[in-house]
Short mmCIF file of C-alpha atoms and ligand atoms in Angstrom, two decimals:
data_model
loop_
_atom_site.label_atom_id
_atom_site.label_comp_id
_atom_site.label_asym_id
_atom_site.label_seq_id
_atom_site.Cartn_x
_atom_site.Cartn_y
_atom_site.Cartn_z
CA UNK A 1 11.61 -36.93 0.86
CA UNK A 2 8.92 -35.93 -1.16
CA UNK A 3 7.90 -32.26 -0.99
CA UNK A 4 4.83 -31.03 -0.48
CA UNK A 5 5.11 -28.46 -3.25
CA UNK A 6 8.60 -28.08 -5.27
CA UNK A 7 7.82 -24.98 -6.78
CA UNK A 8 12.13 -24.69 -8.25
CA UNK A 9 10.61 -28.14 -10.43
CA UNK A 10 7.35 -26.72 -11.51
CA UNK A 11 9.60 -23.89 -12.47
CA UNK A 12 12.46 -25.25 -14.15
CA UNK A 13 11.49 -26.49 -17.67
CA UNK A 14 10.30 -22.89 -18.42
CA UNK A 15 13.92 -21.38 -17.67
CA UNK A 16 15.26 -20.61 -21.09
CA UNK A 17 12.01 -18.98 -21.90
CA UNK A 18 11.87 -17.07 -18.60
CA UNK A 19 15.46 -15.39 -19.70
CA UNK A 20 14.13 -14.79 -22.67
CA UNK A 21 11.36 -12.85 -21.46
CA UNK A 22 13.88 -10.73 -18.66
CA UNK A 23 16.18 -9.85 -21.64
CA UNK A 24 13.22 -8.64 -23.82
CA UNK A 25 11.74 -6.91 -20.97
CA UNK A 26 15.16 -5.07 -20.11
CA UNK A 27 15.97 -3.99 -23.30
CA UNK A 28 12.94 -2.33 -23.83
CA UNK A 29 13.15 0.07 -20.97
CA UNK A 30 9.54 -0.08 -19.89
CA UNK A 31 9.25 -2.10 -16.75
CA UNK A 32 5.56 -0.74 -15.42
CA UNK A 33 2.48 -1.09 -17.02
CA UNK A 34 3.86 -2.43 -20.25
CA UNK A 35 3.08 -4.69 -23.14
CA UNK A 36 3.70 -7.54 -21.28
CA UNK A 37 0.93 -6.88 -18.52
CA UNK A 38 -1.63 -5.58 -21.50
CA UNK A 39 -0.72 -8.94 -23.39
CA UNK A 40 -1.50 -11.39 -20.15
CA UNK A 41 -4.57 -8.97 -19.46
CA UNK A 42 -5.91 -10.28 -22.81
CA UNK A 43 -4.92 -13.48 -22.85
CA UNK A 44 -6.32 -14.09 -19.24
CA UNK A 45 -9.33 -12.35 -19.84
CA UNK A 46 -9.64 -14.43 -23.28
CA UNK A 47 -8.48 -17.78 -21.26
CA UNK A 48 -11.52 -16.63 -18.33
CA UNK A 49 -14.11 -15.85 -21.05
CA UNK A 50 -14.34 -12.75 -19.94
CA UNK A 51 -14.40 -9.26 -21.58
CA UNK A 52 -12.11 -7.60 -18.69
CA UNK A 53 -9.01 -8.63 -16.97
CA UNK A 54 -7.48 -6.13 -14.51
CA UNK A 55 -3.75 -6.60 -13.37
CA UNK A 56 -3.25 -6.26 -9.97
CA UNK A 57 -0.38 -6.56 -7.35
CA UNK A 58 -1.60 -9.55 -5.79
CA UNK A 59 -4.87 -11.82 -4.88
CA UNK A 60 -5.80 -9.61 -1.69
CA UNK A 61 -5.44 -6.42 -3.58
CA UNK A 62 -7.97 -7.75 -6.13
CA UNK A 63 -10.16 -8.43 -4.03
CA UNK A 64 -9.98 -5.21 -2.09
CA UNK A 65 -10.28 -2.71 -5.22
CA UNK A 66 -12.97 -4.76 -6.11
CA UNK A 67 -14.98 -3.90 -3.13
CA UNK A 68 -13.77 -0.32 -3.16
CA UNK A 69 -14.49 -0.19 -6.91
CA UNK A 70 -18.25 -1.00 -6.26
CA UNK A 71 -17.91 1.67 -3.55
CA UNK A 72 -16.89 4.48 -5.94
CA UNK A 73 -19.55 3.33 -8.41
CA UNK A 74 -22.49 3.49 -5.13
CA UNK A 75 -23.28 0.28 -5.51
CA UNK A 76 -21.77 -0.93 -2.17
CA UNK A 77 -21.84 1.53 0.78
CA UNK A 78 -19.16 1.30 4.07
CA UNK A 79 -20.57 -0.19 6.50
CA UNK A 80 -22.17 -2.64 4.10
CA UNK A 81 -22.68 -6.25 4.84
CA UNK A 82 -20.95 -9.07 3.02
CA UNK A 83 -21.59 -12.44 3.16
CA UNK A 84 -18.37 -14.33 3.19
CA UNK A 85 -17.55 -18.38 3.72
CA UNK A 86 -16.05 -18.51 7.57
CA UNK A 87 -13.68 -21.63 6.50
CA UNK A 88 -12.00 -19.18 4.21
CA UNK A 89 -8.17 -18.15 3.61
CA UNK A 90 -8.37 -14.89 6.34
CA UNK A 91 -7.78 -12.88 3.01
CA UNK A 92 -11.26 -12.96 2.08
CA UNK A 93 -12.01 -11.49 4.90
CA UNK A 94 -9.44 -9.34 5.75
CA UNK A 95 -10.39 -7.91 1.96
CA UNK A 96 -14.38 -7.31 3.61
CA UNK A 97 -12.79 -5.44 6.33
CA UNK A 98 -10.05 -3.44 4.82
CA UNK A 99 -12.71 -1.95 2.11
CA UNK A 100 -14.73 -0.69 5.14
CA UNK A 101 -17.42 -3.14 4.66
CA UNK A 102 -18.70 -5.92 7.57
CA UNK A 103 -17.82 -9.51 7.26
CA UNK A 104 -21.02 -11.96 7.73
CA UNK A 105 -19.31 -15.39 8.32
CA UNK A 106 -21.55 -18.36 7.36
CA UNK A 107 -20.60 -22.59 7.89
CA UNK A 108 -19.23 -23.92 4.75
CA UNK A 109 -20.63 -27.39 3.46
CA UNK A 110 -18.90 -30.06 5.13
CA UNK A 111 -19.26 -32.26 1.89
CA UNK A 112 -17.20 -29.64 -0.03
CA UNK A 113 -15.73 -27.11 2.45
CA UNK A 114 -17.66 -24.57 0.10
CA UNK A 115 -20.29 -22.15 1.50
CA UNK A 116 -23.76 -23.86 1.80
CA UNK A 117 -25.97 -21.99 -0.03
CA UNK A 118 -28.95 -23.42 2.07
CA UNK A 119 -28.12 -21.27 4.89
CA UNK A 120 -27.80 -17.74 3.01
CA UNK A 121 -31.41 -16.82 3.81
CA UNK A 122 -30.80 -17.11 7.54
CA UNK A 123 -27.90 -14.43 7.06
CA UNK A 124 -29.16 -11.88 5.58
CA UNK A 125 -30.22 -8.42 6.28
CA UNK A 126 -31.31 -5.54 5.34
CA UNK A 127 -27.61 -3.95 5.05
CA UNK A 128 -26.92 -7.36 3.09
CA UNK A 129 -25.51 -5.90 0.07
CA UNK A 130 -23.09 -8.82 -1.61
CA UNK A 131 -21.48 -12.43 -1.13
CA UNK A 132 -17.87 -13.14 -1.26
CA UNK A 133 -17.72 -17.05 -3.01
CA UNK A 134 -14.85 -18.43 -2.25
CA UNK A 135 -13.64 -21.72 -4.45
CA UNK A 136 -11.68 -23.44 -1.43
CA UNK A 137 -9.08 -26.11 -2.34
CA UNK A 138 -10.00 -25.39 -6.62
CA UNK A 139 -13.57 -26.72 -6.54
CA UNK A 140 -16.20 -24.39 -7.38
CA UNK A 141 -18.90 -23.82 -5.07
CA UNK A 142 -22.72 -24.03 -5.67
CA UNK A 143 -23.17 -20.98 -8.01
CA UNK A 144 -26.66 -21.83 -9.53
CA UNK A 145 -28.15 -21.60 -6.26
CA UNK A 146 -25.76 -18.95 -5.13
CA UNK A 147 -26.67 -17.07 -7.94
CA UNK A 148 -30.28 -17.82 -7.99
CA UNK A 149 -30.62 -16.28 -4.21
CA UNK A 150 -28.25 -13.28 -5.29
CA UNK A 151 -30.75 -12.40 -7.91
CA UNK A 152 -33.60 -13.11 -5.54
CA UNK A 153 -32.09 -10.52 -2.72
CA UNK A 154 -30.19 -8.33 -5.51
CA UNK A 155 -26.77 -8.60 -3.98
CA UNK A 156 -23.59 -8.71 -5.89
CA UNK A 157 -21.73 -12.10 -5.85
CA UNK A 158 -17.73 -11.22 -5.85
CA UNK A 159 -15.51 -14.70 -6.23
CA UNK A 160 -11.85 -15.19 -4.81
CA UNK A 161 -11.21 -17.57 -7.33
CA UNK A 162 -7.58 -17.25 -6.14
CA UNK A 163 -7.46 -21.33 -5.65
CA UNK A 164 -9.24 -22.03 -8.75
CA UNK A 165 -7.91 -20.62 -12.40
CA UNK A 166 -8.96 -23.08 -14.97
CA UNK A 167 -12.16 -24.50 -13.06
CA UNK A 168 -14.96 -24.43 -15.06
CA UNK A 169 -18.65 -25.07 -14.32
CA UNK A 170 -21.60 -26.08 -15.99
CA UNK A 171 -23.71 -23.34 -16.58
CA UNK A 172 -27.35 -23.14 -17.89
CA UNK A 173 -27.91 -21.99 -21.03
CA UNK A 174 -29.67 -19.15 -21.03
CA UNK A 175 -27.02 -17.65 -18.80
CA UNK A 176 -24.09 -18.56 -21.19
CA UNK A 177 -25.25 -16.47 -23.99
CA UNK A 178 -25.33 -13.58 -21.32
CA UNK A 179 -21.42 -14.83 -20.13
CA UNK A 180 -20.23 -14.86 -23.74
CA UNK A 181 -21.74 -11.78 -25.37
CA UNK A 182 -18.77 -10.06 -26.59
CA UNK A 183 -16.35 -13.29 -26.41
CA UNK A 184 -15.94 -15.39 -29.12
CA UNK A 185 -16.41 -19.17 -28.43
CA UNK A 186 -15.32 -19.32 -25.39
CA UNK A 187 -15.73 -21.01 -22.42
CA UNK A 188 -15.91 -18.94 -19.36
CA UNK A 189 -14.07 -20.27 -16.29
CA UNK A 190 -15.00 -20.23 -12.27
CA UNK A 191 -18.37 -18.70 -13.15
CA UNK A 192 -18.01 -15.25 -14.69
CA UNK A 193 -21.51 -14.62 -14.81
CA UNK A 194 -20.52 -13.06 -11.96
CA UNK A 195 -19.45 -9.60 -11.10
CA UNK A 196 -16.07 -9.59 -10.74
CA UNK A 197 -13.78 -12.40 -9.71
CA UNK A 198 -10.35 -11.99 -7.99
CA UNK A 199 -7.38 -14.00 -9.14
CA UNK A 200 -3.63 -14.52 -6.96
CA UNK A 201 -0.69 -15.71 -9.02
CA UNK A 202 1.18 -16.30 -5.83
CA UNK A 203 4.31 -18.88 -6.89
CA UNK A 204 2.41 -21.60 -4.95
CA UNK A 205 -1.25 -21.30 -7.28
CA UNK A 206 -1.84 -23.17 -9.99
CA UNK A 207 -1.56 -20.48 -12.19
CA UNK A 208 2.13 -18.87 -10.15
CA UNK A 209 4.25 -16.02 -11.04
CA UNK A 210 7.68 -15.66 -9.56
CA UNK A 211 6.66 -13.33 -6.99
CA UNK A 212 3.38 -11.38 -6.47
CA UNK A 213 0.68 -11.05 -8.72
CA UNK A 214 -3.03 -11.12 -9.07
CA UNK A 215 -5.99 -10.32 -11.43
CA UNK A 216 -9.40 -9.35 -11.69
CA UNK A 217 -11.80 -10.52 -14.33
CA UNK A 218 -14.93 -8.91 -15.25
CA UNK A 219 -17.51 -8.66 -17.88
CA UNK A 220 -18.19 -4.88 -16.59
CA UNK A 221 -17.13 -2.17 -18.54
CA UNK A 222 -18.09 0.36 -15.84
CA UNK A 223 -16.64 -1.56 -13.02
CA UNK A 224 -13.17 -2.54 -15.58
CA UNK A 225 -12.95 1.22 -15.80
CA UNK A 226 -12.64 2.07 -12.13
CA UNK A 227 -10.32 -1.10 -11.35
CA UNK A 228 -7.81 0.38 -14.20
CA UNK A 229 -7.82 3.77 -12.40
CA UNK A 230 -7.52 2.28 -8.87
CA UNK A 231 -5.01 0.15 -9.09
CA UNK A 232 -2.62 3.02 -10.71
CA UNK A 233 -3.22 6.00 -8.17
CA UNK A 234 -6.67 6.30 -9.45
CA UNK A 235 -5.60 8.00 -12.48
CA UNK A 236 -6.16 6.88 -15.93
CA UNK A 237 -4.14 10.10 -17.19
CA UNK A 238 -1.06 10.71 -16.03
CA UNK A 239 -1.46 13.59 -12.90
CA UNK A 240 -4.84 13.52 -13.43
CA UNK A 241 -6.25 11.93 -10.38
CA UNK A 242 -10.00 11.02 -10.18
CA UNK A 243 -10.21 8.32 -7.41
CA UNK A 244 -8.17 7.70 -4.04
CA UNK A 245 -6.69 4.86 -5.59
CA UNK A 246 -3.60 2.64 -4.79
CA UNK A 247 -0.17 1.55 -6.35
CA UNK A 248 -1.10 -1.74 -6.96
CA UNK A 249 -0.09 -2.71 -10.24
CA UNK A 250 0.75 -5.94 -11.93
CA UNK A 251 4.60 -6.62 -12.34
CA UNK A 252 5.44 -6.02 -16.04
CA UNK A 253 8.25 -8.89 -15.77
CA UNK A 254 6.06 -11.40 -13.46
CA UNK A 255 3.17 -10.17 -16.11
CA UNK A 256 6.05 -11.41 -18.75
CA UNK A 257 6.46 -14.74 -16.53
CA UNK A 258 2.74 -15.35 -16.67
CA UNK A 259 2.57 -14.79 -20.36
CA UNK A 260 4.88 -18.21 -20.42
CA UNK A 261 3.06 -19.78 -18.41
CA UNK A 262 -0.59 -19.39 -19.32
CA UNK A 263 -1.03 -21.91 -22.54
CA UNK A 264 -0.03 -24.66 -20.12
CA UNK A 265 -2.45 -24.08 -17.45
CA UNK A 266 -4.76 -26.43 -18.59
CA UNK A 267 -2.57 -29.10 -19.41
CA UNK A 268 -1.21 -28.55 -15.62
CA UNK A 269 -4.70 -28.35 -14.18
CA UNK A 270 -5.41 -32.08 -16.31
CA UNK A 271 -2.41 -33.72 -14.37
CA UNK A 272 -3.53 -32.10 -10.99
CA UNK A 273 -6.71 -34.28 -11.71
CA UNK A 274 -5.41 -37.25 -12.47
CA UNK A 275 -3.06 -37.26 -9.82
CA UNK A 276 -6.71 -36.58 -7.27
CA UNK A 277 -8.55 -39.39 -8.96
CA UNK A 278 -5.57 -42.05 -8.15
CA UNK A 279 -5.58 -40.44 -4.85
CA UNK A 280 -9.73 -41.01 -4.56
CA UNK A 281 -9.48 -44.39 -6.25
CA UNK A 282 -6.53 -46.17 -4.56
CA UNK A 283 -6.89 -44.69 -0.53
CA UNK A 284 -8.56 -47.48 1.43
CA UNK A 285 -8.14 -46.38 5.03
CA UNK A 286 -11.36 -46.22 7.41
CA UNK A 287 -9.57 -43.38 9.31
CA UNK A 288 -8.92 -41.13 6.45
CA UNK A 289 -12.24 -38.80 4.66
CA UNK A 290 -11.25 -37.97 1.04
CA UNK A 291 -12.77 -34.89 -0.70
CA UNK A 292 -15.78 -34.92 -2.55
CA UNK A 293 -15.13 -34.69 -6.38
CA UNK A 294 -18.34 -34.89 -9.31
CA UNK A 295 -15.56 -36.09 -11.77
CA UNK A 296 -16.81 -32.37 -13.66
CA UNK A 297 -13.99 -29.50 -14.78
CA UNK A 298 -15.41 -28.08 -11.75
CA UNK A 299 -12.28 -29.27 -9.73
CA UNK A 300 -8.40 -27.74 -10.38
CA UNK A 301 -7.43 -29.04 -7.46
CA UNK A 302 -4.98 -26.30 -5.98
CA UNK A 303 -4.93 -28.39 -2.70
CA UNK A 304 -6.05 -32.50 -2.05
CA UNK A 305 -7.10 -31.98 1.31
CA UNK A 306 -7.89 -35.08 3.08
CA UNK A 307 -9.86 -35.24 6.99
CA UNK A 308 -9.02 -37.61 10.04
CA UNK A 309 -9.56 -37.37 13.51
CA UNK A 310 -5.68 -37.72 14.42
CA UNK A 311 -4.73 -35.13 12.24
CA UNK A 312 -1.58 -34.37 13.74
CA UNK A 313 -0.89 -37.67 14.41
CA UNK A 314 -1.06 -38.63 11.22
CA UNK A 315 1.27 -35.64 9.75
CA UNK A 316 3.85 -37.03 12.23
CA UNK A 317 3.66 -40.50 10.27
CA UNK A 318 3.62 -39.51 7.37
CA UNK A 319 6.49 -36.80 7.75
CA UNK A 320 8.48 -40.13 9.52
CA UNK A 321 7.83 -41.86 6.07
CA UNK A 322 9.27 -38.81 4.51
CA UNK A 323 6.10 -37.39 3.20
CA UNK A 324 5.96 -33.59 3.87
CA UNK A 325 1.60 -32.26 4.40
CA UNK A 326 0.37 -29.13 5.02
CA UNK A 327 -2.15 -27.74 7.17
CA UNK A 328 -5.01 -25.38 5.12
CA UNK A 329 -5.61 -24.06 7.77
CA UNK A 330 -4.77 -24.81 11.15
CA UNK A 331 -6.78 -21.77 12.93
CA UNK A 332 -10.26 -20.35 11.47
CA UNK A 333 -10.34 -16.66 10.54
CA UNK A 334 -13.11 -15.83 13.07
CA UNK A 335 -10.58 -17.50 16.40
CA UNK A 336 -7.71 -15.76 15.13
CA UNK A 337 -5.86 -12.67 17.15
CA UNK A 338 -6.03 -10.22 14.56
CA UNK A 339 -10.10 -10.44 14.66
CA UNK A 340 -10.73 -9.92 17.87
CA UNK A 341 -14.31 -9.05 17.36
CA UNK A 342 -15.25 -11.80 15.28
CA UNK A 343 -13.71 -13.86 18.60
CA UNK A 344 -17.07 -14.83 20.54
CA UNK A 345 -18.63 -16.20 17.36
CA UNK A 346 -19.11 -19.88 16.89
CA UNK A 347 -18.69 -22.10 13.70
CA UNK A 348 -18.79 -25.95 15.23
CA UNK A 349 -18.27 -27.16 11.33
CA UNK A 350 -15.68 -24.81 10.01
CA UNK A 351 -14.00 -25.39 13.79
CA UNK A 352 -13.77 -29.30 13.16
CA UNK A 353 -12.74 -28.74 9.79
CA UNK A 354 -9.58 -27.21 10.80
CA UNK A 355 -8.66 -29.84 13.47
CA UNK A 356 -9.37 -32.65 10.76
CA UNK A 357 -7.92 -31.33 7.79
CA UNK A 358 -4.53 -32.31 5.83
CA UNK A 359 -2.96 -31.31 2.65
CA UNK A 360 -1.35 -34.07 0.57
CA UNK A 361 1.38 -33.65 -1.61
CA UNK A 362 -0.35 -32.19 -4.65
CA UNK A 363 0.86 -30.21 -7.93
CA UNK A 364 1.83 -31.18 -11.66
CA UNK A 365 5.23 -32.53 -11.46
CA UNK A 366 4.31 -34.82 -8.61
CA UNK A 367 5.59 -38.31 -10.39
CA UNK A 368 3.93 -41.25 -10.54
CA UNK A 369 6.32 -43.48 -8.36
CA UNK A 370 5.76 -40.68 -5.45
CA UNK A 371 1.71 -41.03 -5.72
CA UNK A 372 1.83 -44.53 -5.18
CA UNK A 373 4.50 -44.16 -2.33
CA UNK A 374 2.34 -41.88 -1.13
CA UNK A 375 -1.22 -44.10 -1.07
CA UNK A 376 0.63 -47.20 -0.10
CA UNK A 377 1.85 -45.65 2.96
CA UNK A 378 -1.56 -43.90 4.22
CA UNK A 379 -2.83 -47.68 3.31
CA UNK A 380 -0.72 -49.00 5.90
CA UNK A 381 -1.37 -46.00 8.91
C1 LIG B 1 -3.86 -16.91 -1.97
C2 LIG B 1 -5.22 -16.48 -1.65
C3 LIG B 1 -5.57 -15.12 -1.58
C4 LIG B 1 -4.60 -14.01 -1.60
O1 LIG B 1 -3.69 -13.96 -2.62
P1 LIG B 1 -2.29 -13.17 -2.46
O2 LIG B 1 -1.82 -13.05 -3.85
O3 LIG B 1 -1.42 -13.99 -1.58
O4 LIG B 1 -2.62 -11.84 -1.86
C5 LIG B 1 -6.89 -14.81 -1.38
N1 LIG B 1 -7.83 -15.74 -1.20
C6 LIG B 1 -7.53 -17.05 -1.23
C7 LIG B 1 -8.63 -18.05 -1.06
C8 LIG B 1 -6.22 -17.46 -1.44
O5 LIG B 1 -5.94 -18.77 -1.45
#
């Protein structure tokens, strides 16, 4: 059988070091807010290119303190709308909602399940006030047009670059100086130009803690303030409160985990691609869409997510040839029960998208031996 994602094996070699860590950690006594989470704040916000990295309780909660941060500074507004991807992870979205703000859903690109920035304009209104990016699957989306019709319409562009730690883009060159003001040499990742971007370190990410855990990066020392505050009861001082803020802190021991785990995320991330580009280069079936890839760092591949019309049909083969897929995601955010009034709406090509898609086996201890098994059997469906 080979697993879909064996997150024990991606875990494994790092054991002894992992013990290592919970031994340090106990003996010191200080299990919250500790020099573990400051260390894998720098070192993230370092790895990001980045000035700011905020540690959170999780990927949702980073989004959601982003929004509410931009509230407390009054540059966002309740009631606010926010233009968000409607093929998305329901997070995004349930992020939009739970920060009192107004979801605008908008058809991703079918060529690479990422919003199409071409049809922006025709969302927008005058209660427009940001767009929520979201890098589906690890590959970024469009950001120098995103950007370039943010900047046109001032709105705020807020990633979820919870799929996509390590991807980096090309960016132009008069916007890297602005990017890497205050960091030394190096290279930002997702955009960063950005305002803020929100990171998950769920176990399953590329970048995956042993339980919950998230991050936001930013290159705003106003907005870096806030986030500190929020996420710790709003209080910067101890019992001295200054926002109505949350408990959402990152994990000093999963912080501890992360620390281990960091230096190889691009070494991961490397295999992840090779592993897509066999995929892309040896699946020869007329039935079977693979994903668009530029052969750019622009790609970590969380997720190799394949389209066919017989989608479930061809999960049943494959799981009869012991080959376990997943579905990302089997019901749209805008048709599902919890968002009743997004209900009525209609999205034909983020609809067909989740009837056709199918996750492959994908992460960095796949072995070689199980890639082929797995292209010579789609080659024979
Ligand atoms: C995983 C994920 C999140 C949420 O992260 P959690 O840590 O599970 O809260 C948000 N957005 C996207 C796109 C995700 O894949």
């Amino acid at each position: 059988m080979i697993q879909f994602l064996d997150l024990h094996k991606i875990n494994q070699p790092y054991e002894a070091l992992f013990q290592a860590k919970l031994k340090s950690v106990l003996d010191k006594g200080w299990y919250i807010l500790g020099n573990e989470v400051e260390k894998f704040e720098n070192h993230f916000a370092d790895y990001c290119g980045t000035k700011f990295c905020i540690g959170v309780g999780n990927g949702l909660d980073a989004l959601i303190l982003i929004f509410k941060a931009y509230i407390e500074l009054g540059k966002l507004q309740k009631g606010d709308e926010i233009i968000v991807p409607a093929n998305t992870y329901i997070a995004s979205i349930l992020a939009i909602l739970q920060a009192d703000l107004i979801p605008v859903l908008v058809e991703p690109d079918e060529k690479t399940f990422n919003l199409d920035p071409n049809l922006l304009a025709e969302k927008i209104t005058s209660k427009t006030k940001a767009i929520l990016v979201v890098h589906l699957y690890g590959q970024l989306a469009d950001m120098n047009k995103i950007n370039d019709f943010a900047n046109q319409h001032s709105l705020i562009v807020v990633e979820d670059a919870a799929q996509a730690h390590g991807a980096k883009s090309e960016i132009p060159e008069n916007k890297l100086q602005i990017s890497n003001s205050n960091t030394q040499n190096l290279e930002p990742r997702t955009y960063n130009l950005q305002q803020a971007s929100a990171y998950s370190f769920y176990p399953s990410k590329n970048l995956g803690a042993l339980g919950d855990g998230g991050a936001i990066t930013t290159n705003d020392l106003d907005l870096a303030n806030v986030l500190f505050s929020l996420r710790n009861y709003g209080s910067e001082v101890k019992y001295h409160n200054d926002f109505i803020g949350v408990n959402s802190r990152l994990d000093e021991l999963q912080a501890a985990f992360l620390n281990v785990k960091l230096p190889n995320l691009d070494s991961e991330n490397e295999r992840r691609v090779d592993i897509a580009k066999k995929y892309l280069a040896e699946i020869k079936n007329d039935k079977i869409t693979l994903p668009f890839y530029d052969n750019s760092t622009n790609h970590v591949f969380h997720l190799f997510v394949i389209r066919t019309r017989n989608r479930n049909e061809l999960q049943e083969y494959l799981a009869k040839n012991s080959i376990q897929t997943q579905i990302h995601y089997p019901i749209p955010p805008h048709k599902q029960k919890a968002l009743k009034e997004l209900n009525h709406l209609s999205f034909p090509i983020t609809e067909k998208m989740h009837d056709q898609v199918l996750s492959l086996p994908m992460s960095p201890v796949l072995r070689d031996e199980e890639v082929a098994q797995i292209i010579q059997i789609i080659n024979q469906y």
